[in-house]
PDB file of C-alpha atoms in Angstrom:
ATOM      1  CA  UNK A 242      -7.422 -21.669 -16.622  1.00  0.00           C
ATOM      2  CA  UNK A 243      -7.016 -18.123 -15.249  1.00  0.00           C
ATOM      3  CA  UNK A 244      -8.286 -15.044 -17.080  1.00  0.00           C
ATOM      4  CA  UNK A 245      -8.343 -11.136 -16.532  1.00  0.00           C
ATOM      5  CA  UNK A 246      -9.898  -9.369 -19.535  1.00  0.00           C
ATOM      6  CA  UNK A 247      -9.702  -5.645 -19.032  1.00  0.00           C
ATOM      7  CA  UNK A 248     -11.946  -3.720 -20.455  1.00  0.00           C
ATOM      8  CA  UNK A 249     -13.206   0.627 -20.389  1.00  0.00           C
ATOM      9  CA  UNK A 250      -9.897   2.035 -21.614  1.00  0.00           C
ATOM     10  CA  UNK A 251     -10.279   5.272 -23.853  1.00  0.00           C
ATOM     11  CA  UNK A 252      -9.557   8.596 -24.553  1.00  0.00           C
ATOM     12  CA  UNK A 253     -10.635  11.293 -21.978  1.00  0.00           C
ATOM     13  CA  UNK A 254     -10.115  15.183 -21.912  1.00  0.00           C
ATOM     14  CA  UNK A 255      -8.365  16.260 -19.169  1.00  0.00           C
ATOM     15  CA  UNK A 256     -10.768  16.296 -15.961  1.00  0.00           C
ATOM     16  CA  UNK A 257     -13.133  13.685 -17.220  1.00  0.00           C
ATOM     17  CA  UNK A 258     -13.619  10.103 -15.867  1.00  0.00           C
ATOM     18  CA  UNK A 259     -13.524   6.473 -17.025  1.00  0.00           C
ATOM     19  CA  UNK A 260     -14.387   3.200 -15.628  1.00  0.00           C
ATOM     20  CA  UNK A 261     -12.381   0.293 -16.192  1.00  0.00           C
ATOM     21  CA  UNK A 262     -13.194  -2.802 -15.680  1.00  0.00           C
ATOM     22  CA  UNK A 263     -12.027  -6.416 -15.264  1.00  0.00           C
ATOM     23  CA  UNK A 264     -13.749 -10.087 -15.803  1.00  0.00           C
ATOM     24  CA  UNK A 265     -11.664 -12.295 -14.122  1.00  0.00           C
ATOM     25  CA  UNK A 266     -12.213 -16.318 -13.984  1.00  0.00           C
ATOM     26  CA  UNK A 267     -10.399 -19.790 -13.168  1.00  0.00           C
ATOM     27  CA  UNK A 268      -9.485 -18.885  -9.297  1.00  0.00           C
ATOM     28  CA  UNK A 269     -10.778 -18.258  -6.085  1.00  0.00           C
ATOM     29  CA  UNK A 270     -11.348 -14.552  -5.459  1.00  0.00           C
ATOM     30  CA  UNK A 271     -12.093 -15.683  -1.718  1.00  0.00           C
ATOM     31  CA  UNK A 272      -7.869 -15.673  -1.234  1.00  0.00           C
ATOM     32  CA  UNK A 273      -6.714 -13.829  -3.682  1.00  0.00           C
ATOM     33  CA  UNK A 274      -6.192  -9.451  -3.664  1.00  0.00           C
ATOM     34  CA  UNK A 275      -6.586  -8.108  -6.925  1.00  0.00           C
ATOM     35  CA  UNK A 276      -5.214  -4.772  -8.260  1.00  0.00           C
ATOM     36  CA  UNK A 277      -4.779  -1.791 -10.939  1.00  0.00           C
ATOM     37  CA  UNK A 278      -1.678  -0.814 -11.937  1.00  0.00           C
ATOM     38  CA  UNK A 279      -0.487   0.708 -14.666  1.00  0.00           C
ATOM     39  CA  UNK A 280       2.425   1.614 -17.093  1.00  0.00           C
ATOM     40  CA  UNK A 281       4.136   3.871 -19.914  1.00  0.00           C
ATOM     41  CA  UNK A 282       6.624   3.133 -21.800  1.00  0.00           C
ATOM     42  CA  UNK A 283      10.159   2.836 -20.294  1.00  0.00           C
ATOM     43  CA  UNK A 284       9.093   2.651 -17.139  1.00  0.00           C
ATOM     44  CA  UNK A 285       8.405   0.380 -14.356  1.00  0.00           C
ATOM     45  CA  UNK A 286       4.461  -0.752 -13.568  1.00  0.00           C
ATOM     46  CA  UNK A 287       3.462   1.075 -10.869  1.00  0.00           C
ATOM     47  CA  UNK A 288       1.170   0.223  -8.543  1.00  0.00           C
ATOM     48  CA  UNK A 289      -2.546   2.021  -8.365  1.00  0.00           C
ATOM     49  CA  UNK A 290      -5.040   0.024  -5.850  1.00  0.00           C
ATOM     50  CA  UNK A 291      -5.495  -3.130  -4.670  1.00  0.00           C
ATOM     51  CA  UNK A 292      -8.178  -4.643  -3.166  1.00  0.00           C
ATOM     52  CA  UNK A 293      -7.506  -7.565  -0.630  1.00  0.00           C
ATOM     53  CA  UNK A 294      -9.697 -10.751   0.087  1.00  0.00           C
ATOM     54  CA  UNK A 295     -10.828  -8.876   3.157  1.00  0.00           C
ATOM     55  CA  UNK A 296     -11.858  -6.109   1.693  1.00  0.00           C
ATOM     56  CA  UNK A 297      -8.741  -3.871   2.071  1.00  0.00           C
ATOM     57  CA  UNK A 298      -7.905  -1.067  -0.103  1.00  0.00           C
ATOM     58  CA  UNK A 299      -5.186   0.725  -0.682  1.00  0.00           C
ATOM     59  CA  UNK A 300      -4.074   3.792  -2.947  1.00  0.00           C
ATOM     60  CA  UNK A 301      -1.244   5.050  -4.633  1.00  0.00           C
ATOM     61  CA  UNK A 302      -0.834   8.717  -3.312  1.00  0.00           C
ATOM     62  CA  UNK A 303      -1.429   9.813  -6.883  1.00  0.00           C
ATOM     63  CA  UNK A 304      -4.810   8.217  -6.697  1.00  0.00           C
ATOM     64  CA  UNK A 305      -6.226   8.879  -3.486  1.00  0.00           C
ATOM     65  CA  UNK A 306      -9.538  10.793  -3.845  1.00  0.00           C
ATOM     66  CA  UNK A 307      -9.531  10.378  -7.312  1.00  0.00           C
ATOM     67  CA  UNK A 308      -9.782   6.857  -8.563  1.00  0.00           C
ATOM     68  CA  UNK A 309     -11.971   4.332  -6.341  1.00  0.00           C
ATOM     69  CA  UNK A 310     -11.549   0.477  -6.658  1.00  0.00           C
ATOM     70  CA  UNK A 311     -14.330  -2.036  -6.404  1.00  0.00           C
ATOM     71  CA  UNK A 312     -15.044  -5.434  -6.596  1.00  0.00           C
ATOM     72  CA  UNK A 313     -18.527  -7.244  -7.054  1.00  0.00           C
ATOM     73  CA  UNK A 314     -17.655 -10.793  -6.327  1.00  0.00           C
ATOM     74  CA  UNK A 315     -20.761 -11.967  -7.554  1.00  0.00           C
ATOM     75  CA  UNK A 316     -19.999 -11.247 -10.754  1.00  0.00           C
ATOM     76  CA  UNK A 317     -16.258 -11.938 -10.547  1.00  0.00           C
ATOM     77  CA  UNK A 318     -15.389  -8.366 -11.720  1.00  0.00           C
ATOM     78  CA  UNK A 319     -12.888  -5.532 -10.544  1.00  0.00           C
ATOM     79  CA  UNK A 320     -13.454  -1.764 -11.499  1.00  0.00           C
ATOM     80  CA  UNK A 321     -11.730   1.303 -11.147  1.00  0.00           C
ATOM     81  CA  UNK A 322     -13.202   4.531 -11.274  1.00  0.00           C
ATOM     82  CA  UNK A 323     -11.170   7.269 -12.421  1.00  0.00           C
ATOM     83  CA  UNK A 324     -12.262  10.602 -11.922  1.00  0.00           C
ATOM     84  CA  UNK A 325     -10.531  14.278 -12.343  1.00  0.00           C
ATOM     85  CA  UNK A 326      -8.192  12.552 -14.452  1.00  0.00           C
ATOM     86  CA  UNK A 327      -4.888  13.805 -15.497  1.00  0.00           C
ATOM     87  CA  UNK A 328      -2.586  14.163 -18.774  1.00  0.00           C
ATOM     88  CA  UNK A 329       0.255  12.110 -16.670  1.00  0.00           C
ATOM     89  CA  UNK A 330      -2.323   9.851 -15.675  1.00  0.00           C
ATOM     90  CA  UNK A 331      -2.026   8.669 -19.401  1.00  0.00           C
ATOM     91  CA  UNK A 332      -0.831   4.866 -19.300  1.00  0.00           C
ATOM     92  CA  UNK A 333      -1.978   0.910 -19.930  1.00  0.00           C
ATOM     93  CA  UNK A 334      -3.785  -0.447 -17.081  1.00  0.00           C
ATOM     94  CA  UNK A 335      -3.626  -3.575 -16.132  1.00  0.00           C
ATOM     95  CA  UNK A 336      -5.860  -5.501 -13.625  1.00  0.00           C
ATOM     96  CA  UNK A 337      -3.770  -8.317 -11.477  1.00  0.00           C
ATOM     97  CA  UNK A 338      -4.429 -11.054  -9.089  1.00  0.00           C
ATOM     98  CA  UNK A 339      -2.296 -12.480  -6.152  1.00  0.00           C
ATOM     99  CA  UNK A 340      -2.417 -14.138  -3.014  1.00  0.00           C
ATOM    100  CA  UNK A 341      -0.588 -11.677  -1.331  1.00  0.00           C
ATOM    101  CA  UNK A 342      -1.551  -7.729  -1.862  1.00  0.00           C
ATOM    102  CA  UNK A 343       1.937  -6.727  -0.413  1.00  0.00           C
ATOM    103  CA  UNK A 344       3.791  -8.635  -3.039  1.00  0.00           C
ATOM    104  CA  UNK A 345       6.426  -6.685  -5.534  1.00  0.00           C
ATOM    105  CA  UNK A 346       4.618  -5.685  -8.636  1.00  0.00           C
ATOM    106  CA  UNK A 347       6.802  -8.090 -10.202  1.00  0.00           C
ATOM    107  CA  UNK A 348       5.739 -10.927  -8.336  1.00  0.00           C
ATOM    108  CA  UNK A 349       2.208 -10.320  -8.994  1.00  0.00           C
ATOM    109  CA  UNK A 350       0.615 -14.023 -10.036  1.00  0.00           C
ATOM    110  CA  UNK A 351      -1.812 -13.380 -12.825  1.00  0.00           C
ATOM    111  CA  UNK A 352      -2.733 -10.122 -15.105  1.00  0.00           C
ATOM    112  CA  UNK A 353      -4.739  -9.179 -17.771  1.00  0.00           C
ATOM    113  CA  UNK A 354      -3.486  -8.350 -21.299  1.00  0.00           C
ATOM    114  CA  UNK A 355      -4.098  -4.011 -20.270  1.00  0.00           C
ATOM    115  CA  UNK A 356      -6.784  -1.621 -21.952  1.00  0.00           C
ATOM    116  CA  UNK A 357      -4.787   1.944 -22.965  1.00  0.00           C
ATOM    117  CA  UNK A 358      -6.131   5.205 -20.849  1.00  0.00           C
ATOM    118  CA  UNK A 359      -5.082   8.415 -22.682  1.00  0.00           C
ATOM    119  CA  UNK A 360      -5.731  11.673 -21.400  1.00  0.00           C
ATOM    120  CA  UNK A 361      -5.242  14.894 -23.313  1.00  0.00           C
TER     121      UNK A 361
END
């Protein structure tokens, strides 16, 4: 049974940080990349950073030097720090797991339930 609890969402004043994080269970982390990506309402969910099996990372433009992804496979977690954070940057996150880190948003395998980021 495969689960992704997010968890570190919050409110923030613009320019602050927050961590999120994500326990994640019931697969092998060994083949999978896992991700942040996020969404408001009435529109799509947007990718933020993935992480591959390798140890690949990539970044949305809007969060390059900002927001750093990590992964401690020992404890089967995913974070994302998000620093110098932004009113637009307002959203649910949601942490995600596929085989393939290239894969359409929309074909993403397995995601969490999302934890709310709010910046004012």
């Amino acid at each position: 049974h495969v689960q992704l609890v997010e968890s570190g969402g919050g409110s923030v004043q613009a320019g602050g940080s927050l961590r999120l994080s994500c326990a994640y269970s019931g697969y092998s982390d060994s083949v999978y990349c896992m991700g942040w990506f996020r969404q408001t309402p009435g529109n799509e969910r947007e990718r933020v950073a993935t992480i591959g099996s390798n140890g690949s990372l990539r970044y949305a433009d809007f969060a390059k030097g900002r927001f750093t992804i990590s992964q401690d496979k020992s404890e089967n977690t995913l974070a994302l720090q998000m620093n110098s954070l932004k009113p637009e940057d307002t959203a649910m996150y949601y942490c995600a797991a596929d085989p393939y880190c290239s894969n359409p948003v929309n074909k993403w395998r397995y995601w969490g339930q999302g934890t709310q980021v709010t910046v004012s």
